[in-house]
């Protein structure tokens, strides 16, 4: 539910100060160590960041989509790995349970998710099911009061830390496509579940992705999320919300990069004057600022529509498509403005350049967003 305006401003100010005073000074260390300091994770828990989107009755902050996006923008002003620490608890790892969970399931898991005691992951992607998410091959075959899961998932965020996985698996092998897929809440400690080593990645060091393997994992029937065959519906509604969250993070990163560029251009001198006096560089700033403002406006407008109960599949896809492409262009311009300094590690610009590349891939690639936007536009008749 929407926060009172004074409380909203207090929350945003608290997050802004936490980012500026606590997280930004640690950016280089986290990237170098490829690890999040435990004390920072504890501080995130104390601030309630793991429960931003969890209903208040289960201990969360129960933010509206608009409020969540405003907080996500602030979190975007530092390395994305920090947000990823609790991002699955806020988004794709918890929202299937929030939207479709039975009361008993919510009572069992949501309080721990909100506090950060339970870390969640969303296990959809497979070696042969990335953008083709309806082509899930992991099987969930009913056997008495359990489903037996077999298969593997790829590139699962926070899998090495997760206590609870939302898993998409094919419960009806005879039914191809989305209709044969169901969603399950799978606890980490079940026999037969194993997690691979973290992958080496282009960017976002400190945030980890791993394979998850299911070898005859017996999941109780009461841990199915929603009705059998509804898994794809669960996934798509979860992704609608997740795409807006990511859009907001992209806006925050872009605003951080623009501010860094403006500061550098005022200090750095060439040909006897500050870089800020050169009109070609001013043009880069103008393009970056305009695009970031447009992405912010689209993201927040769509968030308000979602809060009002409107369907936003098209708008969420458009926001994610535009914002993720936008921040890539802003990061590229930032490297150019910083020149050689942008290419070396000292200023952190090259790190952001690598970090933002994933935004065009996860929560649905830009090409998938284009498909969704076109399909929904055709449905609406324009």
XYZ file of C-alpha atoms in Angstrom:
382
model
C 0.000 0.000 0.000
C 1.215 3.583 -0.623
C 3.190 5.182 2.177
C 2.297 8.468 3.790
C 4.343 11.125 1.973
C 6.388 12.040 5.063
C 7.182 8.383 5.755
C 8.057 7.848 2.088
C 10.515 10.746 2.174
C 12.062 9.445 5.399
C 12.527 5.991 3.865
C 14.026 7.348 0.661
C 16.339 9.654 2.616
C 17.473 6.758 4.813
C 18.220 4.571 1.791
C 19.958 7.468 0.020
C 22.266 8.042 2.999
C 22.930 4.301 3.369
C 23.933 4.123 -0.291
C 26.142 7.230 -0.153
C 27.792 6.705 3.210
C 27.959 2.935 3.553
C 27.764 1.238 0.153
C 29.581 3.498 -2.291
C 32.861 3.400 -0.325
C 32.771 -0.424 -0.555
C 32.151 -0.720 -4.310
C 35.734 -1.495 -5.324
C 36.277 -3.933 -2.442
C 33.123 -5.913 -3.207
C 34.092 -6.145 -6.873
C 37.644 -7.198 -6.059
C 36.629 -9.764 -3.430
C 33.541 -10.943 -5.362
C 31.829 -11.118 -1.992
C 29.411 -9.086 0.083
C 30.647 -8.179 3.596
C 28.429 -10.000 6.150
C 28.090 -6.881 8.270
C 26.596 -4.998 5.303
C 24.059 -7.780 4.770
C 23.070 -7.488 8.426
C 22.614 -3.735 8.063
C 20.383 -4.336 5.026
C 18.259 -6.656 7.137
C 17.990 -4.071 9.902
C 16.835 -1.461 7.381
C 14.082 -3.793 6.181
C 15.429 -4.006 2.640
C 14.726 -7.744 2.361
C 11.036 -7.090 2.999
C 10.284 -4.053 0.842
C 7.475 -5.783 -1.056
C 6.320 -8.271 1.602
C 2.903 -7.577 3.192
C 3.046 -5.877 6.580
C 1.164 -8.735 8.264
C 4.219 -10.923 7.599
C 6.757 -8.357 8.780
C 7.494 -6.563 5.511
C 7.250 -2.900 4.538
C 4.440 -3.641 2.054
C 5.513 -0.903 -0.358
C 3.369 0.026 -3.316
C 4.963 -0.499 -6.722
C 5.593 3.234 -7.040
C 7.253 3.424 -3.617
C 9.334 0.341 -4.401
C 10.504 1.928 -7.661
C 11.488 5.141 -5.885
C 13.559 3.126 -3.416
C 15.050 1.057 -6.257
C 16.155 4.254 -8.006
C 18.128 5.206 -4.902
C 19.623 1.716 -4.706
C 20.682 2.076 -8.338
C 23.120 4.814 -7.360
C 25.651 2.218 -6.245
C 26.994 -1.044 -7.656
C 24.080 -3.300 -8.674
C 25.581 -6.189 -6.705
C 24.406 -4.561 -3.468
C 20.775 -4.544 -4.591
C 21.082 -8.094 -5.840
C 21.872 -9.226 -2.288
C 18.232 -8.771 -1.318
C 16.684 -8.255 -4.763
C 15.349 -11.800 -5.146
C 13.639 -11.532 -1.746
C 11.935 -8.346 -2.889
C 11.067 -9.494 -6.398
C 11.102 -12.720 -8.352
C 12.011 -14.941 -5.405
C 9.045 -13.913 -3.260
C 6.312 -12.447 -5.420
C 4.977 -15.758 -6.707
C 4.336 -16.657 -3.085
C 2.830 -13.231 -2.320
C 0.498 -13.366 -5.366
C -0.425 -17.057 -5.522
C 0.544 -18.615 -2.203
C -1.922 -20.353 0.080
C -2.334 -18.804 3.557
C -0.366 -21.654 5.129
C 2.496 -21.187 2.656
C 2.627 -17.446 3.292
C 2.637 -17.894 7.056
C 5.399 -20.470 6.834
C 7.807 -18.544 4.611
C 7.040 -14.833 4.274
C 8.092 -13.680 7.766
C 11.538 -15.214 7.241
C 11.782 -13.752 3.747
C 10.890 -10.280 5.046
C 13.524 -10.432 7.778
C 16.223 -11.839 5.495
C 16.450 -15.036 7.514
C 15.235 -16.892 4.409
C 16.971 -16.063 1.117
C 14.973 -16.829 -2.003
C 15.725 -17.627 -5.643
C 13.626 -17.914 -8.778
C 14.507 -21.012 -10.823
C 13.086 -20.749 -14.341
C 16.034 -20.619 -16.770
C 17.445 -23.905 -18.112
C 20.087 -24.847 -20.696
C 17.301 -25.079 -23.329
C 14.819 -22.651 -21.763
C 16.063 -19.088 -21.532
C 14.043 -16.675 -23.610
C 11.912 -19.689 -24.595
C 10.674 -19.916 -21.021
C 7.701 -22.156 -21.879
C 10.140 -24.875 -22.981
C 10.897 -25.951 -19.417
C 12.243 -29.506 -19.314
C 12.723 -30.025 -15.571
C 10.117 -32.627 -14.620
C 7.833 -32.722 -11.589
C 6.035 -36.084 -11.622
C 3.315 -36.697 -9.040
C 4.010 -39.651 -6.751
C 1.469 -39.925 -3.964
C 1.695 -36.901 -1.689
C 4.863 -35.610 -3.385
C 6.143 -34.404 -6.727
C 9.497 -35.852 -7.788
C 11.674 -33.202 -9.458
C 14.440 -34.046 -11.936
C 16.397 -31.628 -14.110
C 18.628 -28.598 -13.874
C 18.389 -24.821 -13.853
C 21.003 -22.347 -15.100
C 22.219 -18.880 -14.085
C 20.063 -18.750 -10.948
C 20.704 -15.577 -8.954
C 21.583 -16.072 -5.267
C 21.300 -19.863 -5.647
C 24.395 -20.456 -3.524
C 22.792 -18.553 -0.638
C 19.146 -19.486 -1.176
C 17.077 -21.333 1.390
C 13.935 -21.441 -0.766
C 13.549 -21.761 -4.545
C 10.475 -20.950 -6.617
C 10.907 -23.635 -9.287
C 9.132 -23.939 -12.624
C 8.847 -27.585 -13.677
C 6.829 -29.601 -16.174
C 4.165 -31.473 -14.236
C 2.414 -32.742 -17.371
C 5.008 -34.205 -19.792
C 2.268 -34.902 -22.347
C 1.272 -31.254 -22.580
C 3.811 -29.143 -24.527
C 4.385 -25.456 -23.914
C 3.246 -23.312 -21.013
C 0.181 -25.359 -20.086
C 2.188 -28.266 -18.699
C 4.289 -26.176 -16.306
C 3.650 -25.803 -12.570
C 5.365 -23.765 -9.854
C 6.812 -25.213 -6.655
C 8.315 -23.918 -3.428
C 11.427 -26.052 -2.955
C 13.483 -25.887 0.210
C 17.268 -25.982 -0.126
C 17.791 -28.825 2.363
C 15.705 -31.423 0.497
C 17.693 -34.565 -0.443
C 18.780 -34.573 -4.090
C 19.017 -30.795 -4.506
C 22.506 -29.467 -5.195
C 23.944 -26.121 -6.269
C 26.929 -25.625 -8.572
C 29.820 -23.215 -8.191
C 29.239 -19.515 -8.915
C 29.821 -18.629 -12.558
C 32.537 -16.195 -13.583
C 30.751 -13.189 -15.050
C 31.408 -10.045 -17.038
C 30.180 -7.797 -14.237
C 28.290 -7.480 -10.962
C 30.975 -9.206 -8.910
C 29.624 -9.846 -5.429
C 26.321 -11.087 -6.869
C 26.408 -14.771 -7.765
C 24.619 -17.039 -10.223
C 24.812 -20.840 -10.162
C 23.315 -23.988 -11.592
C 20.730 -25.822 -9.488
C 20.359 -29.584 -9.973
C 17.354 -31.684 -8.971
C 17.969 -35.420 -8.651
C 14.778 -37.167 -7.507
C 13.924 -34.307 -5.166
C 10.657 -35.087 -3.393
C 8.593 -31.929 -2.922
C 5.377 -32.164 -0.861
C 2.177 -31.506 -2.788
C 1.352 -28.686 -0.364
C 4.416 -26.856 -1.701
C 2.926 -26.479 -5.165
C 2.298 -22.786 -5.814
C -1.167 -22.243 -7.241
C -2.964 -24.890 -9.243
C -1.250 -27.507 -11.391
C -0.480 -26.081 -14.828
C -0.436 -22.455 -13.603
C 3.346 -22.143 -13.400
C 3.733 -20.034 -16.515
C 1.014 -17.672 -15.309
C 2.867 -17.316 -12.004
C 6.152 -16.641 -13.778
C 4.753 -14.015 -16.126
C 3.007 -12.041 -13.388
C 6.123 -12.162 -11.249
C 8.184 -10.912 -14.178
C 5.817 -7.987 -14.824
C 6.626 -6.661 -11.374
C 10.306 -7.591 -11.614
C 10.675 -5.694 -14.887
C 9.463 -2.493 -13.263
C 11.888 -2.922 -10.371
C 14.790 -3.436 -12.775
C 13.669 -0.405 -14.811
C 13.906 1.722 -11.684
C 17.367 0.382 -10.855
C 18.493 1.264 -14.401
C 17.261 4.823 -13.870
C 19.231 5.083 -10.628
C 22.436 3.807 -12.238
C 22.016 6.262 -15.118
C 21.502 9.160 -12.725
C 24.620 8.131 -10.794
C 26.684 7.974 -13.979
C 25.412 11.349 -15.184
C 26.345 12.940 -11.857
C 29.816 11.360 -12.032
C 30.270 12.691 -15.561
C 29.184 16.210 -14.608
C 31.603 16.217 -11.674
C 34.477 14.974 -13.806
C 33.782 17.428 -16.622
C 33.939 20.323 -14.179
C 37.331 19.238 -12.823
C 39.132 17.870 -15.875
C 40.790 20.431 -18.157
C 41.849 20.093 -21.791
C 42.995 22.789 -24.204
C 43.080 25.250 -21.327
C 39.458 24.862 -20.212
C 37.108 22.520 -18.379
C 35.585 19.623 -20.309
C 32.171 21.013 -19.397
C 32.759 23.859 -21.875
C 32.955 21.548 -24.888
C 29.653 21.376 -26.734
C 30.155 17.877 -28.131
C 30.459 16.573 -24.567
C 27.531 18.726 -23.497
C 25.536 16.922 -26.168
C 26.361 13.584 -24.553
C 25.146 14.883 -21.206
C 21.976 16.236 -22.804
C 21.206 12.893 -24.460
C 21.875 10.955 -21.257
C 19.800 13.295 -19.103
C 16.853 13.322 -21.494
C 16.798 9.543 -21.835
C 17.087 8.981 -18.079
C 14.224 11.405 -17.428
C 12.069 9.615 -19.991
C 12.839 6.227 -18.429
C 12.027 7.547 -14.956
C 8.706 8.985 -16.133
C 7.671 5.791 -17.939
C 8.665 3.573 -15.014
C 6.822 5.594 -12.374
C 3.741 6.087 -14.547
C 3.553 2.326 -15.117
C 4.062 1.664 -11.408
C 1.123 3.926 -10.582
C -1.028 2.101 -13.143
C -0.142 -1.231 -11.571
C -0.968 0.132 -8.119
C -4.352 1.200 -9.497
C -5.050 -2.393 -10.519
C -4.542 -1.935 -14.255
C -2.854 -4.557 -16.430
C 0.643 -3.353 -17.289
C 2.215 -6.217 -19.246
C 2.854 -3.930 -22.230
C 3.939 -0.939 -20.161
C 6.254 -2.970 -17.901
C 7.933 -4.520 -20.936
C 8.300 -1.079 -22.552
C 9.774 0.392 -19.375
C 12.262 -2.437 -18.987
C 13.190 -2.354 -22.670
C 13.722 1.397 -22.764
C 15.412 1.748 -19.355
C 17.850 -1.136 -19.823
C 18.867 0.012 -23.294
C 19.077 3.591 -22.023
C 21.476 2.812 -19.178
C 23.732 0.925 -21.597
C 23.999 4.042 -23.748
C 24.606 6.252 -20.721
C 27.381 3.964 -19.469
C 28.978 3.965 -22.916
C 28.923 7.765 -23.038
C 30.382 7.895 -19.526
C 33.397 5.862 -20.624
C 33.826 8.220 -23.568
C 33.578 11.352 -21.426
C 36.101 10.013 -18.916
C 38.364 8.925 -21.781
C 41.354 6.879 -20.642
C 40.277 7.345 -17.037
C 36.980 5.689 -17.881
C 38.740 2.633 -19.247
C 40.857 1.958 -16.164
C 39.542 0.786 -12.831
C 40.358 3.819 -10.665
C 37.115 5.717 -11.274
C 34.788 2.716 -11.392
C 33.264 3.778 -14.723
C 34.456 0.649 -16.544
C 32.937 -1.448 -13.751
C 29.527 0.140 -14.249
C 29.918 -0.311 -18.017
C 30.237 -4.056 -17.407
C 27.662 -4.176 -14.628
C 24.799 -2.676 -16.637
C 25.157 -5.021 -19.594
C 23.121 -7.731 -17.871
C 20.087 -5.456 -17.550
C 19.367 -6.023 -21.252
C 19.324 -9.786 -20.682
C 17.696 -10.834 -17.427
C 13.990 -10.500 -16.594
C 13.568 -11.045 -20.350
C 15.984 -9.889 -23.068
C 15.360 -6.696 -25.028
C 14.219 -8.844 -27.932
C 11.642 -10.612 -25.753
C 10.419 -7.229 -24.531
C 9.959 -6.179 -28.158
C 7.887 -9.300 -28.793
C 5.734 -8.610 -25.728
C 5.276 -4.941 -26.628
C 4.266 -5.760 -30.200
C 1.939 -8.595 -29.166
C 0.161 -6.515 -26.545
C -0.116 -3.508 -28.858
C -1.729 -5.676 -31.535
C -4.134 -7.098 -28.949
C -5.179 -3.590 -27.959
C -5.597 -2.485 -31.530
C -2.915 0.201 -31.377
